[in-house]
Tab-separated table of C-alpha atoms and ligand atoms in Angstrom:
chain	number	residue	atom	x	y	z
A	3	MET	CA	0.000	0.000	0.000
A	4	LYS	CA	1.226	3.475	-0.776
A	5	ARG	CA	1.371	6.026	2.040
A	6	PRO	CA	-1.445	8.641	2.153
A	7	VAL	CA	-0.827	11.848	0.214
A	8	ARG	CA	-1.072	15.013	2.356
A	9	PRO	CA	-2.675	18.136	0.798
A	10	SER	CA	0.588	20.079	1.264
A	11	GLU	CA	2.281	17.630	-1.128
A	12	LEU	CA	-0.288	18.262	-3.868
A	13	PRO	CA	0.535	20.612	-6.740
A	14	SER	CA	-0.041	24.252	-5.891
A	15	ILE	CA	-2.962	26.197	-7.341
A	16	PRO	CA	-2.096	27.517	-10.817
A	17	ALA	CA	-1.722	31.287	-10.956
A	18	TRP	CA	-4.871	32.957	-12.248
A	19	GLU	CA	-4.997	36.550	-13.390
A	20	PRO	CA	-8.509	37.697	-12.489
A	21	VAL	CA	-10.400	38.567	-15.670
A	22	PRO	CA	-13.896	40.130	-15.580
A	23	GLY	CA	-16.794	37.811	-16.390
A	24	LEU	CA	-19.239	35.386	-14.873
A	25	TYR	CA	-17.695	32.114	-13.663
A	26	ILE	CA	-19.942	29.098	-12.989
A	27	VAL	CA	-18.009	27.089	-10.425
A	28	ALA	CA	-18.772	23.504	-9.358
A	29	THR	CA	-18.305	22.734	-5.640
A	30	PRO	CA	-18.190	19.361	-3.807
A	31	ILE	CA	-21.287	17.161	-3.384
A	32	GLY	CA	-20.029	15.801	-0.062
A	33	ASN	CA	-16.304	15.114	0.045
A	34	LEU	CA	-14.547	18.479	0.415
A	35	GLY	CA	-11.589	17.162	-1.561
A	36	ASP	CA	-13.705	17.215	-4.704
A	37	ILE	CA	-12.948	20.754	-5.840
A	38	THR	CA	-10.519	21.636	-8.598
A	39	LEU	CA	-7.405	23.752	-8.187
A	40	ARG	CA	-8.816	26.103	-10.800
A	41	ALA	CA	-12.099	26.433	-8.886
A	42	LEU	CA	-10.178	27.431	-5.739
A	43	ALA	CA	-8.126	29.978	-7.686
A	44	VAL	CA	-11.238	31.538	-9.231
A	45	LEU	CA	-13.123	31.572	-5.908
A	46	GLY	CA	-10.092	33.180	-4.267
A	47	GLY	CA	-9.889	35.878	-6.968
A	48	ALA	CA	-13.619	36.648	-7.203
A	49	ALA	CA	-14.844	40.172	-6.501
A	50	LEU	CA	-18.262	38.727	-5.660
A	51	ILE	CA	-19.638	35.208	-5.147
A	52	ALA	CA	-23.348	34.759	-5.888
A	53	CYS	CA	-24.782	31.715	-4.090
A	54	GLU	CA	-28.002	29.980	-3.087
A	55	ASP	CA	-27.403	30.192	0.643
A	56	THR	CA	-24.713	32.448	2.093
A	57	ARG	CA	-24.368	30.220	5.211
A	58	VAL	CA	-23.649	27.076	3.159
A	59	THR	CA	-21.180	28.841	0.873
A	60	GLY	CA	-19.647	30.753	3.809
A	61	LYS	CA	-18.814	27.430	5.508
A	62	LEU	CA	-17.304	26.013	2.330
A	63	LEU	CA	-15.106	29.082	1.767
A	64	LYS	CA	-13.989	29.064	5.395
A	65	HIS	CA	-12.829	25.475	4.933
A	66	TYR	CA	-10.547	26.545	2.077
A	67	GLY	CA	-9.457	29.770	3.820
A	68	ILE	CA	-11.104	32.010	1.203
A	69	LYS	CA	-12.630	35.378	2.129
A	70	ALA	CA	-15.147	36.860	-0.297
A	71	ARG	CA	-18.153	39.098	-0.583
A	72	LEU	CA	-21.289	36.950	-0.890
A	73	GLN	CA	-24.607	37.751	-2.546
A	74	ARG	CA	-27.642	35.497	-2.175
A	75	LEU	CA	-29.058	34.727	-5.615
A	76	ASP	CA	-31.502	32.027	-6.623
A	77	ASP	CA	-33.959	31.742	-9.494
A	78	HIS	CA	-36.566	33.660	-7.457
A	79	ALA	CA	-34.250	36.669	-7.025
A	80	PRO	CA	-35.796	39.864	-8.464
A	81	PRO	CA	-34.463	40.796	-11.931
A	82	GLU	CA	-32.682	43.887	-10.500
A	83	VAL	CA	-30.455	41.633	-8.335
A	84	ARG	CA	-29.430	39.662	-11.424
A	85	SER	CA	-28.826	42.934	-13.327
A	86	ARG	CA	-26.535	44.213	-10.553
A	87	VAL	CA	-24.563	40.969	-10.561
A	88	ILE	CA	-24.246	41.092	-14.365
A	89	ASP	CA	-23.124	44.756	-14.244
A	90	GLU	CA	-20.440	43.828	-11.742
A	91	ALA	CA	-19.304	40.908	-13.942
A	92	ARG	CA	-18.481	43.443	-16.700
A	93	GLN	CA	-15.891	45.046	-14.416
A	94	ALA	CA	-14.577	42.139	-12.317
A	95	PRO	CA	-14.700	38.340	-11.906
A	96	VAL	CA	-18.033	37.267	-10.426
A	97	VAL	CA	-18.650	33.646	-9.434
A	98	LEU	CA	-21.887	31.682	-9.228
A	99	VAL	CA	-21.946	28.598	-6.989
A	100	SER	CA	-24.828	26.499	-5.687
A	101	ASP	CA	-25.033	24.699	-2.344
A	102	ALA	CA	-23.379	21.626	-3.860
A	103	GLY	CA	-22.238	20.310	-7.219
A	104	THR	CA	-22.631	22.007	-10.569
A	105	PRO	CA	-24.809	25.132	-10.630
A	106	LEU	CA	-27.790	24.985	-13.041
A	107	VAL	CA	-28.049	21.170	-12.706
A	108	SER	CA	-31.332	21.064	-10.720
A	109	ASP	CA	-29.989	24.243	-9.142
A	110	PRO	CA	-30.346	28.002	-9.755
A	111	GLY	CA	-28.433	29.916	-12.401
A	112	TYR	CA	-30.215	29.466	-15.703
A	113	ARG	CA	-31.716	32.960	-15.803
A	114	LEU	CA	-28.484	34.604	-14.683
A	115	VAL	CA	-26.405	32.817	-17.342
A	116	ARG	CA	-28.925	33.537	-20.080
A	117	GLU	CA	-29.151	37.221	-19.201
A	118	ALA	CA	-25.356	37.540	-18.782
A	119	ARG	CA	-24.778	36.052	-22.238
A	120	ALA	CA	-27.454	38.297	-23.753
A	121	ALA	CA	-25.702	41.281	-22.139
A	122	GLY	CA	-22.410	40.286	-23.787
A	123	VAL	CA	-20.701	39.215	-20.545
A	124	THR	CA	-18.240	36.321	-20.939
A	125	VAL	CA	-19.490	33.213	-19.144
A	126	THR	CA	-16.971	30.529	-18.154
A	127	SER	CA	-17.802	27.144	-16.640
A	128	ILE	CA	-15.327	25.690	-14.140
A	129	PRO	CA	-16.295	21.987	-14.139
A	130	GLY	CA	-16.331	19.654	-11.171
A	131	ALA	CA	-18.616	17.427	-9.107
A	132	CYS	CA	-22.098	16.565	-10.342
A	133	ALA	CA	-24.137	13.819	-8.661
A	134	ALA	CA	-25.857	12.746	-11.900
A	135	VAL	CA	-22.556	12.184	-13.720
A	136	SER	CA	-20.871	10.491	-10.725
A	137	ALA	CA	-23.824	8.113	-10.380
A	138	LEU	CA	-23.774	7.287	-14.096
A	139	ALA	CA	-20.037	6.616	-13.912
A	140	MET	CA	-20.421	4.019	-11.145
A	141	ALA	CA	-23.823	2.380	-11.805
A	142	GLY	CA	-22.705	-0.021	-14.540
A	143	LEU	CA	-25.636	0.952	-16.769
A	144	PRO	CA	-25.183	1.898	-20.441
A	145	SER	CA	-23.509	5.300	-20.435
A	146	ASP	CA	-23.219	6.040	-24.163
A	147	ARG	CA	-26.584	7.835	-24.054
A	148	PHE	CA	-28.316	9.149	-20.960
A	149	LEU	CA	-31.210	11.443	-20.197
A	150	PHE	CA	-30.960	13.553	-17.058
A	151	ALA	CA	-34.573	14.161	-16.048
A	152	GLY	CA	-34.178	16.053	-12.743
A	153	PHE	CA	-36.529	15.291	-9.849
A	154	LEU	CA	-39.600	13.102	-10.423
A	155	PRO	CA	-42.905	14.737	-9.424
A	156	VAL	CA	-44.087	14.016	-5.873
A	157	LYS	CA	-47.704	13.065	-6.595
A	158	ASP	CA	-48.371	9.505	-7.790
A	159	LYS	CA	-50.313	10.443	-10.913
A	160	ALA	CA	-47.854	13.122	-12.034
A	161	ARG	CA	-44.926	10.770	-11.338
A	162	ALA	CA	-46.514	7.961	-13.386
A	163	GLU	CA	-47.155	10.414	-16.238
A	164	ALA	CA	-43.577	11.699	-16.096
A	165	LEU	CA	-42.251	8.130	-16.277
A	166	GLU	CA	-44.604	7.217	-19.127
A	167	GLY	CA	-43.372	10.336	-20.936
A	168	VAL	CA	-39.825	8.956	-21.074
A	169	ALA	CA	-40.766	5.283	-21.547
A	170	GLY	CA	-39.635	5.208	-25.162
A	171	VAL	CA	-36.293	6.936	-24.618
A	172	GLY	CA	-33.463	4.628	-25.694
A	173	ALA	CA	-31.009	5.815	-23.045
A	174	THR	CA	-30.254	5.386	-19.357
A	175	LEU	CA	-32.593	7.633	-17.370
A	176	VAL	CA	-31.085	9.604	-14.492
A	177	PHE	CA	-33.310	11.167	-11.809
A	178	TYR	CA	-32.596	13.022	-8.597
A	179	GLU	CA	-34.573	11.601	-5.689
A	180	THR	CA	-35.072	12.121	-1.970
A	181	ALA	CA	-34.894	9.396	0.684
A	182	PRO	CA	-38.537	9.624	1.817
A	183	ARG	CA	-39.808	9.293	-1.770
A	184	LEU	CA	-37.440	6.601	-3.033
A	185	GLU	CA	-39.573	3.561	-2.250
A	186	ARG	CA	-42.704	5.006	-3.889
A	187	SER	CA	-40.730	5.973	-7.006
A	188	LEU	CA	-39.237	2.494	-7.214
A	189	GLN	CA	-42.737	0.988	-6.955
A	190	ALA	CA	-43.923	3.254	-9.765
A	191	ILE	CA	-40.950	2.172	-11.908
A	192	ALA	CA	-41.633	-1.493	-11.072
A	193	GLU	CA	-45.239	-1.112	-12.275
A	194	LEU	CA	-44.168	0.391	-15.561
A	195	TRP	CA	-40.897	-1.418	-16.257
A	196	PRO	CA	-40.775	-4.633	-14.193
A	197	THR	CA	-37.750	-6.005	-16.054
A	198	ARG	CA	-35.464	-2.994	-16.456
A	199	GLU	CA	-32.219	-2.772	-14.524
A	200	VAL	CA	-32.329	0.018	-11.968
A	201	ALA	CA	-29.601	1.500	-9.756
A	202	VAL	CA	-29.758	3.596	-6.621
A	203	ALA	CA	-26.620	5.678	-5.967
A	204	ARG	CA	-26.716	7.126	-2.473
A	205	GLU	CA	-24.515	9.472	-0.461
A	206	LEU	CA	-21.976	9.811	-3.265
A	207	THR	CA	-18.469	10.837	-2.177
A	208	LYS	CA	-19.520	10.549	1.502
A	209	LEU	CA	-18.811	8.022	4.252
A	210	HIS	CA	-21.887	5.877	3.548
A	211	GLU	CA	-21.659	5.929	-0.251
A	212	GLU	CA	-23.406	2.978	-1.886
A	213	CYS	CA	-24.614	1.960	-5.316
A	214	ARG	CA	-27.140	-0.866	-5.387
A	215	SER	CA	-28.629	-2.370	-8.559
A	216	GLY	CA	-31.461	-4.747	-9.371
A	217	THR	CA	-35.038	-4.632	-10.572
A	218	ALA	CA	-37.116	-1.770	-9.225
A	219	ALA	CA	-39.298	-4.235	-7.256
A	220	ALA	CA	-36.263	-5.835	-5.579
A	221	LEU	CA	-34.821	-2.427	-4.706
A	222	ALA	CA	-38.205	-1.235	-3.382
A	223	GLY	CA	-38.257	-4.321	-1.148
A	224	HIS	CA	-34.732	-3.629	0.074
A	225	TYR	CA	-35.435	0.008	0.915
A	226	ALA	CA	-38.768	-0.892	2.576
A	227	ALA	CA	-36.751	-3.079	4.950
A	228	HIS	CA	-33.845	-0.610	5.244
A	229	PRO	CA	-35.228	2.928	4.968
A	230	PRO	CA	-32.602	4.984	3.154
A	231	LYS	CA	-31.003	8.172	4.442
A	232	GLY	CA	-29.199	10.938	2.635
A	233	GLU	CA	-29.031	12.042	-0.985
A	234	ILE	CA	-29.973	9.818	-3.879
A	235	VAL	CA	-29.620	9.454	-7.637
A	236	LEU	CA	-31.992	6.952	-9.236
A	237	LEU	CA	-31.028	5.441	-12.592
A	238	VAL	CA	-33.085	3.271	-14.929
A	239	GLY	CA	-31.483	1.298	-17.737
A	240	PRO	CA	-32.759	1.717	-21.315
A	241	PRO	CA	-35.553	-0.515	-22.653
A	242	SER	CA	-34.427	-3.868	-24.032
A	243	GLU	CA	-35.619	-4.907	-27.478
A	244	THR	CA	-37.872	-7.514	-25.876
A	245	GLU	CA	-39.450	-5.185	-23.340
A	246	ALA	CA	-43.235	-5.428	-23.328
A	247	PRO	CA	-44.970	-2.272	-24.530
A	248	VAL	CA	-45.797	0.245	-21.839
A	249	HIS	CA	-49.268	-0.260	-20.398
A	250	ASP	CA	-51.552	2.578	-19.494
A	251	THR	CA	-52.587	0.767	-16.319
A	252	ASP	CA	-55.054	3.453	-15.285
A	253	ALA	CA	-56.894	3.119	-18.595
A	254	LEU	CA	-56.925	-0.692	-18.328
A	255	LEU	CA	-58.157	-0.546	-14.732
A	256	ARG	CA	-60.850	2.002	-15.550
A	257	ALA	CA	-62.113	-0.223	-18.375
A	258	ALA	CA	-62.127	-3.281	-16.091
A	259	LEU	CA	-63.824	-1.335	-13.282
A	260	ALA	CA	-66.729	-0.582	-15.621
A	261	ASP	CA	-67.968	-4.186	-15.193
A	262	ALA	CA	-66.142	-5.485	-12.118
A	263	GLY	CA	-65.202	-4.617	-8.546
A	264	PRO	CA	-61.635	-3.512	-7.645
A	265	GLY	CA	-60.473	-7.053	-6.764
A	266	LYS	CA	-61.625	-8.640	-10.019
A	267	ALA	CA	-60.468	-5.648	-12.072
A	268	ALA	CA	-56.988	-5.821	-10.475
A	269	GLY	CA	-56.835	-9.561	-11.205
A	270	GLN	CA	-57.761	-9.062	-14.877
A	271	VAL	CA	-55.220	-6.283	-15.406
A	272	ALA	CA	-52.535	-8.259	-13.541
A	273	LYS	CA	-53.049	-11.097	-16.053
A	274	GLN	CA	-52.914	-8.691	-18.995
A	275	THR	CA	-49.805	-6.801	-17.902
A	276	GLY	CA	-47.848	-9.014	-15.515
A	277	ILE	CA	-47.953	-6.180	-12.952
A	278	ASP	CA	-48.287	-7.120	-9.284
A	279	ARG	CA	-51.975	-7.633	-8.330
A	280	ALA	CA	-51.721	-5.946	-4.914
A	281	THR	CA	-50.357	-2.761	-6.503
A	282	LEU	CA	-53.146	-2.816	-9.086
A	283	TYR	CA	-55.758	-3.437	-6.390
A	284	ALA	CA	-54.555	-0.405	-4.403
A	285	ARG	CA	-54.721	1.717	-7.561
A	286	ALA	CA	-58.179	0.305	-8.470
A	287	LEU	CA	-59.470	1.401	-5.044
A	288	GLU	CA	-58.072	4.892	-5.623
A	289	LEU	CA	-59.650	5.113	-9.085
A	290	LYS	CA	-62.999	3.932	-7.749
A	291	GLY	CA	-62.844	6.644	-5.073
A	292	GLU	CA	-62.109	9.470	-7.584
B	312	LIG	N1	-26.260	20.670	-8.625
B	312	LIG	C1	-26.176	19.401	-7.946
B	312	LIG	C2	-25.314	18.446	-8.781
B	312	LIG	O1	-24.515	18.917	-9.588
B	312	LIG	O2	-25.398	17.241	-8.593
B	312	LIG	C3	-27.541	18.828	-7.654
B	312	LIG	C4	-28.393	19.715	-6.793
B	312	LIG	S1	-29.988	19.072	-6.498
B	312	LIG	C5	-30.757	20.436	-5.686
B	312	LIG	C6	-29.738	18.014	-5.122
B	312	LIG	C7	-29.980	16.541	-5.508
B	312	LIG	O3	-28.809	16.039	-6.147
B	312	LIG	C8	-30.187	15.644	-4.299
B	312	LIG	O4	-31.547	15.634	-3.897
B	312	LIG	C9	-29.767	14.309	-4.860
B	312	LIG	O5	-30.779	13.753	-5.658
B	312	LIG	C10	-28.586	14.711	-5.764
B	312	LIG	N2	-27.347	14.674	-4.989
B	312	LIG	C11	-26.593	15.719	-4.571
B	312	LIG	N3	-25.530	15.293	-3.895
B	312	LIG	C12	-25.602	13.947	-3.873
B	312	LIG	C13	-24.790	12.914	-3.305
B	312	LIG	N4	-23.707	13.213	-2.617
B	312	LIG	N5	-25.163	11.626	-3.489
B	312	LIG	C14	-26.274	11.321	-4.194
B	312	LIG	N6	-27.071	12.253	-4.741
B	312	LIG	C15	-26.744	13.545	-4.580
């Protein structure tokens, strides 16, 4: 085994002559070592750092010994705040960071970048950690094509519709998820795609990092028995050529409920689709109550 490398032995930060513009800087998603030398140089040379939460960014900067003027800025910030930040970026280097990872990836920044570019301000991206990309790199699912689809909706119907909307996409699907919603999302995926390979990447770069794969039903069972904690990326492999066509289970159940009670309707649709009868029964009861 090699001996551990101490930070003081690492290469020093390359010199950076501060140049005016807007710099989009990625910060760690857990492990504080995951920041680039260039990101530290740009943060250290920034006239202003715009961030989602000044307390979160303040802590991060303190860790690296960087002092800077902070400005809270999220996508709900009034347009005049964005204009002031853009005006300052004409004269001096201004940085945008989010609480963690790459800004604009399920994080604020889109409006600021768009308006800065329209105003002729140079926008530079300083790449680094991103949970979606880290999860894809470790999940063992096809990575030649992937669709990052952000967070799934919270409500069952909207979630099912969102999943059905990407059913035909021939690429690995990457979603951000929260621990309390994981099991329900896995059940929804199991209903729609019982045979696809799914992966759950949790607590990336942190002490309890794990990446677990299997069918959505098996993973739902695992997380029902071991409720997950922390931050999660949920990945779904692309459809195989033999995958059964996507069923509109609600439509099938509604048709069956026209002549049968929820139990019989669930049984019929279970036979038609191969979807678990108990799940269909629960949904049939909901549809009957609508
Ligand atoms: N901009 C960030 C990025 O580049 O990954 C994502 C911000 S988004 C508001 C936060 C979501 O990203 C979390 O709910 C989780 O789904 C995912 N995430 C962030 N850090 C993570 C980590 N360390 N492990 C797993 N997922 C993470």
